Amino acid sequence: MSIITSLQNPRIKDAVRLRDRRHREKQGRILIDGAREIRRAILGGCRPLEAFVCPALCHGDDAQQALAELRSGETELIEVTEPVFEKLAFGNRSEGVLAVAEMPHPTLATLKLPEKPLIAILEDVEKPGNVGAVLRSADAAGLDAVVLADPRTDPFNPNAIRASLGTIFSMPLAVATADETLAWLRQQQINVFAARVEGAVCYTEVDYRGPAAVVLGSEANGLSDLWSGSQATAIRLPMLGIADSLNVSVAAGVLFYEARRQRSA
């Protein structure tokens, strides 16, 4: 491996810039921080172009396994010193390996669904940590796909990747406008259940056993009017305290597991 010792190295600067959405889109690349996330990216078919490695920090089994998988492919490995890696690493978790990969562009056309799919739709969600947490719950509950409709963050924000624990690379994913998403759901003849604070039906009183899409809105504004009226069944989660809503990732987990419970009964 070549060794980089300078914080001013152009390759280090380019990688650090990938924390910013504008630079991710400009470079067409993403930052994958964390050994487990790198391994799951490779398993999901997202082969890193280059990886920055600090041997002094690669203590854990996940880091060693990630390095072994990176070495087995065509990824360029670049050794860096600890100060350089600290500049690259996202947050406080430093596992000694960080990768750069080509940005995926998931679309509705790429989704392959089973006969009776269970899908999550996230409209206008802003916080990448929430996007990642919903993807993690969707993976755990065995959903068939997640669609980001009019997202205010790109799904491959490093925070989203980290919050998803790398499941973003294995969960079938699409990004589209809300109008495109609704038209696609109609075409696929998928029942739509829109989570609303004022929903007329309790979330446990609807049938998720057929083709079903659970739709959740932004942290601040909830769902748009696109998902109202005959377009969707408005469902609610009982709020028994003084709070009038749940965090979107918490609500998603409750709804996903209710749907899974019904489908497993």
XYZ file of N, CA and C in Angstrom:
795
model
N 0.838 -1.198 0.000
C 0.000 0.000 0.000
C 0.872 1.248 0.000
N 0.444 2.257 -0.745
C 1.085 3.563 -0.640
C 0.690 4.189 0.695
N 1.508 5.131 1.191
C 1.263 5.721 2.506
C 1.068 7.228 2.370
N 0.012 7.740 3.014
C -0.248 9.180 3.039
C -0.069 9.663 4.478
N 0.774 10.675 4.636
C 1.046 11.216 5.965
C 0.571 12.654 6.126
N 0.203 13.306 5.010
C -0.146 14.722 5.054
C -1.651 14.935 5.068
N -2.100 15.819 5.950
C -3.515 16.181 5.998
C -3.927 16.992 4.776
N -2.954 17.538 4.062
C -3.236 18.376 2.898
C -3.198 17.586 1.588
N -3.023 16.287 1.675
C -2.981 15.467 0.470
C -4.298 15.609 -0.305
N -4.245 15.824 -1.639
C -5.474 16.027 -2.422
C -6.471 14.878 -2.314
N -5.998 13.651 -2.205
C -6.917 12.512 -2.111
C -7.648 12.524 -0.771
N -6.951 12.956 0.265
C -7.600 13.070 1.574
C -8.642 14.176 1.536
N -8.306 15.294 0.941
C -9.258 16.404 0.848
C -10.495 16.003 0.049
N -10.295 15.286 -1.057
C -11.445 14.846 -1.859
C -12.344 13.911 -1.071
N -11.739 13.011 -0.295
C -12.533 12.074 0.499
C -13.304 12.794 1.598
N -12.668 13.743 2.277
C -13.337 14.500 3.342
C -14.519 15.285 2.779
N -14.367 15.808 1.572
C -15.457 16.575 0.951
C -16.704 15.725 0.729
N -16.566 14.411 0.698
C -17.717 13.539 0.452
C -18.700 13.528 1.620
N -18.372 14.183 2.708
C -19.351 14.356 3.783
C -20.459 15.315 3.351
N -20.181 16.121 2.357
C -21.124 17.123 1.875
C -21.868 16.602 0.648
N -23.192 16.760 0.643
C -24.011 16.228 -0.453
C -23.599 16.796 -1.803
N -23.308 18.070 -1.837
C -22.950 18.700 -3.110
C -21.717 18.045 -3.719
N -20.762 17.705 -2.881
C -19.543 17.075 -3.395
C -19.775 15.606 -3.726
N -20.673 14.940 -2.992
C -20.998 13.559 -3.365
C -21.591 13.528 -4.771
N -22.501 14.456 -5.031
C -23.134 14.498 -6.344
C -22.142 14.939 -7.424
N -21.258 15.859 -7.089
C -20.272 16.335 -8.054
C -19.286 15.226 -8.411
N -18.807 14.496 -7.395
C -17.827 13.439 -7.636
C -18.465 12.124 -8.058
N -19.767 11.964 -7.760
C -20.426 10.695 -8.049
C -19.913 9.567 -7.176
N -19.490 9.932 -5.967
C -18.921 8.939 -5.049
C -19.490 9.132 -3.645
N -19.380 8.096 -2.843
C -19.867 8.134 -1.467
C -18.780 7.657 -0.518
N -18.949 8.015 0.755
C -18.019 7.647 1.808
C -18.660 6.562 2.668
N -17.961 5.455 2.853
C -18.459 4.368 3.697
C -17.512 4.235 4.879
N -17.975 4.662 6.029
C -17.143 4.713 7.228
C -17.549 3.586 8.163
N -16.638 2.657 8.415
C -16.927 1.559 9.326
C -16.714 0.212 8.674
N -16.094 -0.698 9.412
C -15.761 -2.012 8.857
C -17.007 -2.820 8.515
N -17.977 -2.847 9.404
C -19.204 -3.613 9.153
C -19.942 -3.060 7.948
N -20.005 -1.725 7.850
C -20.685 -1.102 6.727
C -19.983 -1.414 5.408
N -18.653 -1.429 5.425
C -17.896 -1.770 4.213
C -18.169 -3.210 3.798
N -18.168 -4.116 4.748
C -18.426 -5.527 4.425
C -19.821 -5.702 3.833
N -20.801 -5.008 4.395
C -22.168 -5.141 3.886
C -22.327 -4.460 2.528
N -21.553 -3.406 2.295
C -21.562 -2.791 0.970
C -21.039 -3.777 -0.073
N -19.938 -4.429 0.233
C -19.360 -5.411 -0.696
C -20.333 -6.558 -0.923
N -20.942 -7.044 0.151
C -21.912 -8.134 0.043
C -23.103 -7.723 -0.816
N -23.478 -6.429 -0.750
C -24.603 -5.928 -1.532
C -24.242 -5.530 -2.947
N -22.991 -5.748 -3.344
C -22.588 -5.463 -4.719
C -22.006 -4.089 -4.940
N -21.762 -3.345 -3.861
C -21.173 -1.996 -3.979
C -19.681 -2.102 -3.673
N -18.888 -2.376 -4.683
C -17.458 -2.577 -4.506
C -16.740 -1.234 -4.372
N -16.022 -0.997 -3.259
C -15.293 0.266 -3.091
C -14.219 0.472 -4.151
N -14.021 1.731 -4.533
C -12.976 2.085 -5.485
C -11.626 2.201 -4.781
N -11.651 2.751 -3.577
C -10.425 2.905 -2.796
C -10.781 2.819 -1.317
N -9.792 2.446 -0.532
C -9.996 2.348 0.911
C -8.784 2.920 1.623
N -9.040 3.719 2.657
C -7.987 4.294 3.475
C -7.869 3.466 4.750
N -6.650 3.031 5.048
C -6.434 2.079 6.134
C -5.371 2.618 7.090
N -5.710 2.574 8.372
C -4.735 2.894 9.412
C -4.482 1.612 10.211
N -3.400 0.880 9.906
C -3.166 -0.420 10.553
C -3.176 -0.358 12.078
N -2.716 0.747 12.650
C -2.658 0.856 14.109
C -4.039 0.835 14.749
N -5.097 1.139 13.961
C -6.453 1.181 14.500
C -7.289 -0.045 14.123
N -6.752 -0.906 13.292
C -7.526 -2.071 12.800
C -7.409 -3.240 13.775
N -8.013 -3.091 14.941
C -7.884 -4.115 15.988
C -8.996 -5.158 15.938
N -10.189 -4.764 15.583
C -11.341 -5.660 15.709
C -11.434 -6.690 14.598
N -12.236 -7.729 14.860
C -12.456 -8.776 13.855
C -13.126 -8.214 12.609
N -14.096 -7.292 12.812
C -14.772 -6.706 11.652
C -13.782 -5.981 10.743
N -12.858 -5.243 11.349
C -11.866 -4.513 10.559
C -10.968 -5.469 9.792
N -10.539 -6.542 10.437
C -9.671 -7.503 9.763
C -10.406 -8.215 8.623
N -11.665 -8.549 8.848
C -12.443 -9.202 7.794
C -12.711 -8.245 6.635
N -12.978 -6.971 6.964
C -13.183 -5.979 5.905
C -11.922 -5.823 5.071
N -10.772 -5.786 5.713
C -9.507 -5.669 4.987
C -9.283 -6.873 4.082
N -9.600 -8.066 4.592
C -9.424 -9.274 3.784
C -10.311 -9.233 2.539
N -11.545 -8.766 2.701
C -12.455 -8.689 1.560
C -12.028 -7.601 0.580
N -11.516 -6.492 1.097
C -11.026 -5.432 0.221
C -9.814 -5.906 -0.578
N -8.934 -6.643 0.078
C -7.736 -7.135 -0.606
C -8.075 -8.157 -1.690
N -9.187 -8.857 -1.526
C -9.540 -9.907 -2.488
C -10.118 -9.341 -3.782
N -10.439 -8.042 -3.795
C -11.005 -7.423 -4.983
C -10.018 -6.494 -5.655
N -10.561 -5.504 -6.356
C -9.723 -4.561 -7.093
C -9.661 -3.192 -6.422
N -10.049 -3.132 -5.155
C -10.018 -1.869 -4.425
C -8.581 -1.433 -4.158
N -8.285 -0.174 -4.423
C -6.965 0.367 -4.114
C -6.882 0.645 -2.621
N -5.897 0.074 -1.951
C -5.713 0.282 -0.517
C -4.632 1.334 -0.294
N -4.931 2.300 0.566
C -4.027 3.415 0.831
C -3.817 3.503 2.334
N -2.590 3.319 2.781
C -2.294 3.416 4.212
C -2.185 4.885 4.611
N -2.753 5.211 5.775
C -2.674 6.579 6.298
C -2.251 6.537 7.758
N -1.713 7.647 8.233
C -1.340 7.748 9.644
C -2.585 8.020 10.483
N -2.446 7.900 11.803
C -3.593 8.120 12.689
C -4.170 9.535 12.568
N -3.334 10.587 12.536
C -3.911 11.934 12.378
C -4.694 12.084 11.074
N -4.202 11.487 10.010
C -4.906 11.564 8.738
C -6.229 10.801 8.821
N -6.209 9.634 9.451
C -7.446 8.860 9.553
C -8.470 9.582 10.427
N -8.015 10.247 11.473
C -8.935 11.011 12.320
C -9.637 12.103 11.527
N -8.950 12.684 10.570
C -9.577 13.694 9.718
C -10.619 13.076 8.806
N -10.354 11.845 8.358
C -11.267 11.159 7.445
C -12.491 10.602 8.158
N -12.304 10.073 9.357
C -13.347 9.309 10.030
C -14.529 10.192 10.397
N -15.709 9.584 10.378
C -16.962 10.294 10.647
C -17.384 10.007 12.078
N -17.445 11.041 12.901
C -17.856 10.827 14.283
C -16.716 10.288 15.123
N -17.061 9.594 16.205
C -16.063 9.147 17.173
C -15.641 7.695 17.009
N -16.248 6.993 16.066
C -15.934 5.576 15.916
C -14.838 5.410 14.876
N -13.655 5.005 15.294
C -12.534 4.828 14.378
C -12.122 3.360 14.369
N -12.466 2.667 13.312
C -12.127 1.245 13.209
C -10.941 1.001 12.285
N -10.348 2.083 11.797
C -9.133 1.938 11.026
C -9.303 1.690 9.549
N -10.532 1.666 9.065
C -10.738 1.453 7.633
C -11.959 2.245 7.174
N -11.803 2.917 6.063
C -12.857 3.770 5.502
C -12.753 3.669 3.985
N -13.882 3.581 3.300
C -13.862 3.330 1.858
C -14.613 4.397 1.087
N -14.253 4.536 -0.170
C -14.933 5.409 -1.121
C -15.458 4.527 -2.253
N -16.735 4.701 -2.585
C -17.354 3.872 -3.629
C -18.129 4.747 -4.597
N -18.416 4.189 -5.747
C -19.253 4.885 -6.717
C -20.666 5.013 -6.158
N -21.299 6.169 -6.382
C -22.637 6.407 -5.843
C -23.678 5.576 -6.586
N -24.452 4.757 -5.878
C -25.561 4.040 -6.524
C -26.686 5.009 -6.904
N -27.481 4.632 -7.892
C -28.625 5.442 -8.317
C -29.865 4.539 -8.406
N -30.428 4.185 -7.247
C -31.572 3.260 -7.234
C -32.857 3.919 -7.718
N -33.592 3.247 -8.569
C -34.843 3.778 -9.122
C -35.962 2.766 -8.939
N -37.191 3.226 -9.157
C -38.350 2.333 -9.069
C -38.244 1.204 -10.095
N -37.669 1.493 -11.254
C -37.574 0.492 -12.314
C -36.668 -0.668 -11.920
N -35.766 -0.446 -10.977
C -34.830 -1.505 -10.586
C -35.401 -2.428 -9.513
N -36.539 -2.066 -8.922
C -37.101 -2.889 -7.851
C -37.751 -4.148 -8.412
N -37.454 -5.268 -7.798
C -38.088 -6.536 -8.146
C -38.858 -7.021 -6.925
N -40.177 -7.089 -7.057
C -41.031 -7.353 -5.913
C -41.625 -8.752 -5.968
N -41.881 -9.334 -4.793
C -42.602 -10.617 -4.748
C -44.088 -10.392 -5.015
N -44.861 -11.458 -4.951
C -46.285 -11.383 -5.295
C -47.066 -10.449 -4.373
N -46.825 -10.503 -3.089
C -47.525 -9.646 -2.133
C -46.494 -8.852 -1.323
N -45.942 -7.819 -1.916
C -44.841 -7.103 -1.258
C -45.300 -6.275 -0.068
N -44.385 -6.082 0.846
C -44.561 -5.141 1.952
C -43.480 -4.073 1.787
N -43.899 -2.825 1.588
C -42.999 -1.749 1.202
C -43.140 -0.588 2.175
N -42.059 0.121 2.398
C -42.097 1.368 3.151
C -41.856 2.526 2.196
N -42.643 3.592 2.359
C -42.458 4.823 1.599
C -42.133 5.928 2.596
N -41.041 6.641 2.384
C -40.691 7.780 3.226
C -40.774 9.033 2.368
N -41.669 9.931 2.734
C -41.840 11.162 1.970
C -41.214 12.344 2.699
N -40.325 13.058 1.986
C -39.818 14.349 2.452
C -39.051 14.254 3.765
N -38.523 13.074 4.090
C -37.776 12.937 5.348
C -36.440 13.663 5.218
N -36.104 14.428 6.229
C -34.959 15.336 6.158
C -33.706 14.790 6.819
N -33.829 14.125 7.952
C -32.656 13.750 8.732
C -32.088 12.411 8.260
N -30.817 12.387 7.851
C -30.233 11.134 7.361
C -30.219 10.035 8.416
N -30.078 10.423 9.694
C -30.114 9.408 10.745
C -31.443 8.693 10.795
N -32.543 9.412 10.552
C -33.859 8.785 10.520
C -34.010 7.866 9.310
N -33.494 8.308 8.163
C -33.542 7.449 6.971
C -32.816 6.136 7.248
N -31.633 6.230 7.830
C -30.877 5.020 8.134
C -31.566 4.139 9.150
N -32.158 4.749 10.180
C -32.849 3.965 11.212
C -34.063 3.245 10.645
N -34.800 3.906 9.745
C -35.956 3.253 9.112
C -35.485 2.082 8.239
N -34.399 2.260 7.500
C -33.860 1.172 6.684
C -33.452 -0.013 7.555
N -32.869 0.270 8.692
C -32.463 -0.796 9.620
C -33.687 -1.565 10.122
N -34.748 -0.836 10.481
C -35.974 -1.495 10.932
C -36.634 -2.275 9.799
N -36.604 -1.712 8.599
C -37.185 -2.399 7.446
C -36.454 -3.706 7.171
N -35.145 -3.673 7.292
C -34.353 -4.892 7.121
C -34.711 -5.920 8.186
N -34.793 -5.466 9.438
C -35.074 -6.384 10.541
C -36.453 -7.016 10.418
N -37.441 -6.238 9.951
C -38.815 -6.730 9.847
C -39.082 -7.452 8.525
N -38.075 -7.562 7.686
C -38.224 -8.329 6.451
C -39.034 -7.649 5.377
N -38.970 -6.314 5.289
C -39.686 -5.631 4.215
C -39.030 -5.937 2.866
N -39.800 -5.746 1.816
C -39.315 -6.082 0.480
C -38.671 -4.909 -0.238
N -38.934 -3.681 0.205
C -38.330 -2.512 -0.427
C -38.617 -1.272 0.407
N -37.787 -0.260 0.218
C -38.005 1.069 0.792
C -37.882 2.072 -0.342
N -38.855 2.992 -0.429
C -38.832 4.040 -1.443
C -38.735 5.388 -0.742
N -37.773 6.198 -1.148
C -37.648 7.559 -0.649
C -38.304 8.484 -1.650
N -39.410 9.097 -1.239
C -40.179 9.976 -2.121
C -39.867 11.433 -1.785
N -39.397 12.179 -2.764
C -39.009 13.579 -2.554
C -38.134 13.748 -1.319
N -37.075 12.963 -1.197
C -36.253 13.058 0.019
C -35.505 14.388 0.091
N -35.327 14.876 1.300
C -34.574 16.118 1.505
C -33.124 15.831 1.856
N -32.764 14.568 1.936
C -31.371 14.147 2.089
C -31.141 13.003 1.120
N -29.918 12.848 0.661
C -29.661 11.694 -0.205
C -29.443 10.467 0.663
N -29.872 9.299 0.199
C -29.821 8.114 1.049
C -28.413 7.693 1.431
N -27.407 8.123 0.652
C -26.050 7.676 0.914
C -25.223 8.719 1.655
N -25.905 9.584 2.386
C -25.251 10.433 3.365
C -24.519 9.519 4.363
N -23.288 9.836 4.761
C -22.569 8.951 5.698
C -23.344 8.656 6.966
N -24.145 9.628 7.449
C -24.968 9.399 8.642
C -26.038 8.359 8.387
N -26.637 8.383 7.188
C -27.663 7.395 6.842
C -27.057 6.006 6.743
N -25.891 5.916 6.119
C -25.216 4.621 6.005
C -24.901 4.073 7.383
N -24.363 4.939 8.242
C -24.000 4.511 9.595
C -25.237 4.101 10.387
N -26.306 4.905 10.343
C -27.513 4.592 11.114
C -28.186 3.324 10.618
N -28.013 2.997 9.348
C -28.614 1.774 8.807
C -27.790 0.533 9.139
N -26.613 0.725 9.727
C -25.657 -0.353 9.981
C -25.263 -1.073 8.681
N -25.290 -0.336 7.587
C -24.912 -0.921 6.303
C -26.022 -1.677 5.607
N -27.200 -1.773 6.221
C -28.306 -2.498 5.579
C -28.820 -1.755 4.353
N -28.444 -0.499 4.201
C -28.832 0.270 3.015
C -28.331 -0.390 1.735
N -27.264 -1.186 1.839
C -26.695 -1.822 0.660
C -27.363 -3.157 0.329
N -28.156 -3.688 1.241
C -28.845 -4.956 0.978
C -30.353 -4.792 0.804
N -30.929 -3.738 1.384
C -32.360 -3.501 1.259
C -32.680 -2.936 -0.126
N -33.583 -3.564 -0.893
C -34.000 -2.971 -2.174
C -34.512 -1.556 -1.948
N -33.953 -0.611 -2.689
C -34.168 0.809 -2.429
C -34.454 1.537 -3.730
N -35.282 2.580 -3.650
C -35.538 3.437 -4.808
C -35.704 4.862 -4.334
N -35.362 5.793 -5.213
C -35.566 7.222 -4.965
C -36.387 7.773 -6.120
N -37.481 8.482 -5.801
C -38.377 9.002 -6.843
C -39.141 10.197 -6.288
N -39.881 10.865 -7.136
C -40.771 11.913 -6.641
C -41.988 11.244 -5.999
N -42.714 12.006 -5.198
C -43.919 11.464 -4.564
C -44.966 11.100 -5.621
N -45.117 11.937 -6.645
C -46.086 11.646 -7.712
C -45.725 10.363 -8.437
N -44.450 10.187 -8.752
C -44.005 8.962 -9.425
C -44.248 7.746 -8.539
N -44.011 7.921 -7.245
C -44.181 6.800 -6.320
C -45.634 6.371 -6.235
N -46.551 7.328 -6.111
C -47.973 6.998 -6.028
C -48.450 6.333 -7.318
N -48.028 6.853 -8.461
C -48.408 6.248 -9.746
C -47.882 4.825 -9.844
N -46.679 4.609 -9.369
C -46.081 3.265 -9.393
C -46.857 2.307 -8.483
N -47.261 2.769 -7.304
C -48.041 1.933 -6.389
C -49.379 1.539 -7.019
N -50.017 2.478 -7.699
C -51.272 2.167 -8.386
C -51.052 1.118 -9.470
N -49.991 1.304 -10.229
C -49.691 0.366 -11.308
C -49.439 -1.032 -10.762
N -48.775 -1.092 -9.607
C -48.470 -2.384 -8.981
C -49.644 -2.934 -8.174
N -50.728 -2.152 -8.075
C -51.925 -2.533 -7.321
C -51.584 -2.865 -5.861
N -50.877 -1.930 -5.259
C -50.449 -2.086 -3.873
C -51.314 -1.199 -2.975
N -51.869 -1.770 -1.922
C -52.684 -1.021 -0.969
C -51.803 -0.041 -0.192
N -52.307 1.172 -0.016
C -51.516 2.222 0.610
C -52.089 2.562 1.985
N -51.223 2.543 3.014
C -51.603 2.885 4.378
C -50.742 4.063 4.830
N -51.382 5.210 4.983
C -50.672 6.455 5.278
C -50.743 6.756 6.762
N -49.597 6.851 7.412
C -49.552 7.124 8.845
C -49.768 8.612 9.098
N -50.865 8.926 9.793
C -51.206 10.315 10.102
C -51.645 10.419 11.565
N -51.296 11.510 12.188
C -51.711 11.723 13.581
C -53.224 11.684 13.696
N -53.922 12.235 12.684
C -55.386 12.281 12.723
C -56.028 11.134 11.960
N -55.277 10.067 11.686
C -55.806 8.939 10.922
C -57.080 8.377 11.525
N -58.013 7.973 10.660
C -59.321 7.525 11.135
C -59.283 6.118 11.713
N -58.300 5.307 11.326
C -58.272 3.896 11.709
C -57.008 3.610 12.514
N -57.151 2.874 13.617
C -55.986 2.457 14.392
C -55.125 1.517 13.547
N -53.831 1.597 13.702
C -52.908 0.832 12.856
C -53.080 -0.681 12.979
N -53.663 -1.151 14.082
C -53.860 -2.585 14.260
C -55.144 -3.095 13.607
N -55.968 -2.185 13.088
C -57.283 -2.561 12.573
C -57.336 -2.647 11.048
N -56.204 -2.576 10.393
C -56.170 -2.727 8.937
C -55.424 -4.017 8.588
N -55.604 -4.473 7.369
C -55.060 -5.754 6.921
C -53.841 -5.521 6.029
N -52.670 -5.900 6.533
C -51.426 -5.715 5.791
C -51.002 -6.987 5.045
N -51.870 -7.994 5.011
C -51.437 -9.289 4.478
C -51.373 -9.332 2.955
N -52.045 -8.411 2.291
C -51.938 -8.324 0.848
C -50.783 -7.416 0.454
N -50.697 -7.057 -0.826
C -49.674 -6.092 -1.232
C -49.881 -4.783 -0.475
N -48.877 -4.332 0.264
C -49.079 -3.200 1.176
C -47.891 -2.260 1.166
N -48.198 -0.970 1.230
C -47.175 0.066 1.373
C -47.518 0.915 2.587
N -46.586 1.030 3.510
C -46.733 1.878 4.684
C -46.018 3.188 4.383
N -46.758 4.297 4.452
C -46.217 5.600 4.056
C -46.050 6.477 5.294
N -44.861 7.026 5.441
C -44.550 7.905 6.578
C -43.990 9.216 6.061
N -44.306 10.308 6.773
C -43.925 11.628 6.312
C -42.767 12.232 7.067
N -42.517 13.492 6.776
C -41.362 14.195 7.330
C -41.513 14.423 8.828
N -40.363 14.685 9.463
C -40.350 14.894 10.906
C -41.170 16.118 11.297
N -41.146 17.155 10.485
C -41.799 18.409 10.851
C -43.239 18.510 10.372
N -43.490 18.058 9.140
C -44.782 18.332 8.504
C -45.652 17.104 8.257
N -45.161 15.929 8.535
C -45.948 14.729 8.251
C -46.100 14.521 6.756
N -47.193 13.884 6.358
C -47.421 13.566 4.954
C -48.111 14.710 4.224
N -47.831 14.806 2.934
C -48.502 15.798 2.094
C -49.909 15.330 1.769
N -50.694 16.224 1.168
C -52.073 15.902 0.802
C -52.156 14.860 -0.311
N -51.037 14.591 -0.971
C -51.030 13.579 -2.027
C -51.534 12.235 -1.512
N -51.272 11.971 -0.222
C -51.605 10.665 0.357
C -52.911 10.712 1.139
N -53.833 11.583 0.759
C -55.107 11.715 1.461
C -56.251 11.229 0.590
N -57.467 11.225 1.163
C -58.662 10.839 0.419
C -58.638 9.380 0.011
N -59.117 9.109 -1.183
C -59.234 7.733 -1.672
C -57.887 7.135 -2.063
N -56.838 7.961 -2.059
C -55.514 7.473 -2.447
C -54.952 6.482 -1.430
N -55.368 6.618 -0.172
C -54.748 5.826 0.884
C -55.682 5.695 2.072
N -55.471 4.657 2.869
C -56.155 4.503 4.145
C -55.315 5.189 5.211
N -55.897 6.177 5.891
C -55.173 6.926 6.919
C -55.209 6.156 8.227
N -54.054 5.791 8.723
C -53.955 5.028 9.971
C -53.239 5.866 11.024
N -53.496 5.549 12.282
C -52.878 6.310 13.374
C -52.310 5.354 14.416
N -51.314 5.829 15.133
C -50.806 5.151 16.309
C -51.363 5.884 17.529
N -51.959 5.182 18.483
C -52.518 5.860 19.655
C -51.436 6.635 20.410
N -51.755 7.866 20.749
C -50.849 8.708 21.523
C -51.514 8.972 22.867
N -51.019 8.342 23.924
C -51.711 8.344 25.210
C -51.129 9.343 26.213
N -50.030 9.986 25.840
C -49.429 10.982 26.720
C -49.636 12.384 26.184
N -48.730 13.295 26.499
C -48.870 14.676 26.033
C -48.225 14.892 24.668
N -47.356 13.975 24.244
C -46.751 14.095 22.912
C -47.796 13.784 21.851
N -47.724 14.489 20.714
C -48.721 14.254 19.674
C -48.188 13.436 18.509
N -46.920 13.008 18.572
C -46.377 12.184 17.496
C -45.130 11.467 17.973
N -44.731 10.451 17.193
C -43.510 9.708 17.464
C -42.442 10.094 16.450
N -41.194 9.859 16.800
C -40.137 9.961 15.809
C -40.460 9.028 14.651
N -40.159 9.454 13.413
C -40.558 8.686 12.239
C -39.962 7.284 12.250
N -38.755 7.131 12.766
C -38.149 5.796 12.777
C -38.815 4.886 13.807
N -39.277 5.460 14.919
C -39.992 4.676 15.930
C -41.353 4.247 15.387
N -42.082 5.185 14.783
C -43.372 4.855 14.187
C -43.208 3.785 13.116
N -42.156 3.908 12.319
C -41.915 2.919 11.271
C -41.726 1.531 11.864
N -40.938 1.430 12.917
C -40.701 0.128 13.537
C -41.983 -0.508 14.058
N -42.837 0.288 14.696
C -44.118 -0.227 15.198
C -44.975 -0.753 14.058
N -45.099 0.021 12.995
C -45.948 -0.365 11.864
C -45.381 -1.569 11.119
N -44.076 -1.597 10.927
C -43.459 -2.723 10.216
C -43.705 -4.028 10.953
N -43.562 -4.004 12.275
C -43.705 -5.254 13.021
C -45.162 -5.674 13.181
N -46.083 -4.726 13.165
C -47.491 -5.115 13.139
C -47.810 -5.814 11.823
N -47.300 -5.254 10.722
C -47.503 -5.899 9.420
C -46.860 -7.272 9.399
N -45.667 -7.396 9.965
C -44.988 -8.703 10.010
C -45.758 -9.682 10.880
N -46.302 -9.201 12.004
C -47.083 -10.082 12.886
C -48.278 -10.646 12.136
N -49.008 -9.782 11.423
C -50.166 -10.258 10.679
C -49.779 -11.250 9.600
N -48.699 -10.989 8.926
C -48.276 -11.876 7.831
C -47.738 -13.205 8.329
N -47.298 -13.237 9.577
C -46.760 -14.477 10.132
C -47.807 -15.299 10.880
N -48.978 -14.695 11.112
C -50.009 -15.372 11.903
C -50.524 -16.595 11.158
